[in-house]
């Protein structure tokens, strides 16, 4: 009977250069993740990943939790099968030139990607600065355009993330605000379309297992990990320690805690924040968002 079962479809997963996502990229490049089961596609920005998910061109993606909520509001049926990292300083607002404090942002041009994480960071930063959105000039800038926009002087401040943030600091950028100021708000997850849960379970299990396998290798073989990741991010190995200091990387047991209830609670709280800030096009019914099966089976 097993031989008569239809083969699973190739799983298409989108990712970008965010450090917390690189463990899956490393698994694919290190052949820990079978290319016959999962095709990992490097997408230039989370905005592009959401578009590809909506069009059915991706089966899943590495996304922030608020991006998952935005996708659900747009009718894209996603479930979260793993928590990849929790940002604690990895997302930042950088000032350029004479802009060295939040108090100097009134009337300034702020580059920000048109994604939920950009909007959440911008909203939280404005609240901290005591400013309204009408008092600044948001400038849409995709992730792969962040450095060029900053260097050109077309913006005065930028909502960005690692590794772009570290590269821009080397060129004089100053940190005005970071995700460390809003702990637990920005969570990076592995999310998949609900319709693939039942038809690609083996590939999904391999995908989740590969992330934790490389996370364990990261702990054991830091030198090899840093050599690979420095090349991927375009930074020196010396710069990696502060980058990863801005991230919490949950292992399997901490993942089970997140997927056992905390993620759904954080999602509801975040959806309320996003709704009040006008960041959702319509109300969203979250239901049960987390699926712990693949983390549990691997354990």
CSV table of C-alpha atoms in Angstrom, one decimal, residues 159-286:
chain,number,residue,atom,x,y,z
A,159,UNK,CA,13.8,51.2,9.4
A,160,UNK,CA,16.0,48.2,8.6
A,161,UNK,CA,17.4,45.0,10.0
A,162,UNK,CA,20.5,42.9,10.1
A,163,UNK,CA,22.8,42.4,8.2
A,164,UNK,CA,22.1,45.8,6.5
A,165,UNK,CA,22.1,47.5,9.8
A,166,UNK,CA,25.7,46.5,10.7
A,167,UNK,CA,27.0,47.4,7.3
A,168,UNK,CA,25.3,50.9,7.5
A,169,UNK,CA,26.7,51.5,11.0
A,170,UNK,CA,30.2,51.0,9.5
A,171,UNK,CA,29.3,53.9,7.2
A,172,UNK,CA,28.2,56.2,10.0
A,173,UNK,CA,24.6,55.3,10.7
A,174,UNK,CA,23.4,55.7,14.3
A,175,UNK,CA,20.9,53.5,16.1
A,176,UNK,CA,17.9,55.5,17.2
A,177,UNK,CA,15.5,52.7,18.2
A,178,UNK,CA,15.5,48.9,18.1
A,179,UNK,CA,13.4,45.8,18.7
A,180,UNK,CA,15.1,45.6,22.1
A,181,UNK,CA,12.8,48.5,23.0
A,182,UNK,CA,9.7,46.4,22.3
A,183,UNK,CA,10.7,42.9,23.6
A,184,UNK,CA,8.7,40.0,22.2
A,185,UNK,CA,6.9,42.1,19.6
A,186,UNK,CA,8.9,40.8,16.5
A,187,UNK,CA,9.0,37.1,16.2
A,188,UNK,CA,10.3,35.3,13.2
A,189,UNK,CA,8.6,32.1,12.2
A,190,UNK,CA,8.4,29.4,9.6
A,191,UNK,CA,4.8,29.6,8.1
A,192,UNK,CA,3.2,27.4,5.5
A,193,UNK,CA,0.0,27.4,3.6
A,194,UNK,CA,-2.6,25.3,5.4
A,195,UNK,CA,-3.3,23.2,2.4
A,196,UNK,CA,0.3,21.7,2.3
A,197,UNK,CA,0.1,20.3,5.9
A,198,UNK,CA,-1.6,17.1,4.8
A,199,UNK,CA,0.1,16.6,1.4
A,200,UNK,CA,3.8,17.4,2.2
A,201,UNK,CA,4.2,16.2,5.8
A,202,UNK,CA,7.5,14.4,5.2
A,203,UNK,CA,9.0,17.4,3.5
A,204,UNK,CA,7.8,19.7,6.3
A,205,UNK,CA,9.3,17.4,8.9
A,206,UNK,CA,12.6,17.4,7.1
A,207,UNK,CA,12.5,21.2,6.8
A,208,UNK,CA,11.9,21.7,10.5
A,209,UNK,CA,14.4,19.0,11.5
A,210,UNK,CA,17.1,20.7,9.3
A,211,UNK,CA,16.6,24.0,11.1
A,212,UNK,CA,17.2,22.5,14.5
A,213,UNK,CA,20.1,20.3,13.2
A,214,UNK,CA,21.9,23.4,12.0
A,215,UNK,CA,21.0,25.3,15.2
A,216,UNK,CA,22.7,22.6,17.2
A,217,UNK,CA,25.7,22.6,14.8
A,218,UNK,CA,25.9,26.4,15.4
A,219,UNK,CA,26.4,25.8,19.1
A,220,UNK,CA,29.0,23.0,18.5
A,221,UNK,CA,31.0,24.4,15.6
A,222,UNK,CA,30.8,28.2,15.9
A,223,UNK,CA,33.8,28.8,13.7
A,224,UNK,CA,32.4,26.9,10.7
A,225,UNK,CA,29.0,28.5,11.2
A,226,UNK,CA,30.5,32.0,11.3
A,227,UNK,CA,32.6,31.4,8.2
A,228,UNK,CA,29.4,30.4,6.3
A,229,UNK,CA,27.1,33.1,7.7
A,230,UNK,CA,29.6,35.9,7.3
A,231,UNK,CA,29.9,35.1,3.6
A,232,UNK,CA,26.1,35.0,3.3
A,233,UNK,CA,25.6,38.3,5.0
A,234,UNK,CA,28.5,40.1,3.5
A,235,UNK,CA,30.1,41.0,6.9
A,236,UNK,CA,33.2,40.1,8.7
A,237,UNK,CA,33.2,37.2,11.3
A,238,UNK,CA,33.9,39.7,14.0
A,239,UNK,CA,30.7,41.5,13.3
A,240,UNK,CA,28.6,38.3,13.7
A,241,UNK,CA,28.7,38.2,17.5
A,242,UNK,CA,26.8,41.5,18.0
A,243,UNK,CA,24.4,40.6,15.2
A,244,UNK,CA,23.4,37.3,16.9
A,245,UNK,CA,23.4,39.0,20.3
A,246,UNK,CA,20.3,40.8,18.9
A,247,UNK,CA,18.5,37.5,18.4
A,248,UNK,CA,17.1,34.8,20.7
A,249,UNK,CA,17.2,31.4,18.9
A,250,UNK,CA,14.7,29.1,20.5
A,251,UNK,CA,15.5,25.4,20.5
A,252,UNK,CA,13.0,22.6,20.4
A,253,UNK,CA,11.8,22.8,24.0
A,254,UNK,CA,11.4,26.6,23.9
A,255,UNK,CA,9.6,26.1,20.5
A,256,UNK,CA,7.1,23.8,22.2
A,257,UNK,CA,6.4,26.5,24.7
A,258,UNK,CA,5.8,29.0,22.0
A,259,UNK,CA,3.7,26.7,19.8
A,260,UNK,CA,1.8,25.4,22.8
A,261,UNK,CA,0.0,28.7,23.5
A,262,UNK,CA,2.3,31.7,23.7
A,263,UNK,CA,2.5,32.3,20.0
A,264,UNK,CA,-1.3,32.4,19.7
A,265,UNK,CA,-1.5,34.8,22.6
A,266,UNK,CA,1.2,37.1,21.2
A,267,UNK,CA,-0.5,36.9,17.8
A,268,UNK,CA,-3.8,38.1,19.3
A,269,UNK,CA,-2.1,40.9,21.1
A,270,UNK,CA,-0.1,42.0,18.0
A,271,UNK,CA,-3.2,41.9,15.9
A,272,UNK,CA,-4.9,44.2,18.3
A,273,UNK,CA,-2.0,46.6,18.2
A,274,UNK,CA,-1.9,46.5,14.4
A,275,UNK,CA,-5.6,47.0,14.1
A,276,UNK,CA,-5.5,50.1,16.4
A,277,UNK,CA,-2.6,51.5,14.4
A,278,UNK,CA,-4.5,51.0,11.1
A,279,UNK,CA,-2.0,48.4,9.9
A,280,UNK,CA,-4.6,45.8,8.9
A,281,UNK,CA,-6.9,46.2,5.8
A,282,UNK,CA,-9.7,44.3,7.6
A,283,UNK,CA,-10.4,42.4,10.9
A,284,UNK,CA,-8.6,39.1,11.1
A,285,UNK,CA,-9.8,35.8,12.7
A,286,UNK,CA,-6.7,34.1,13.9
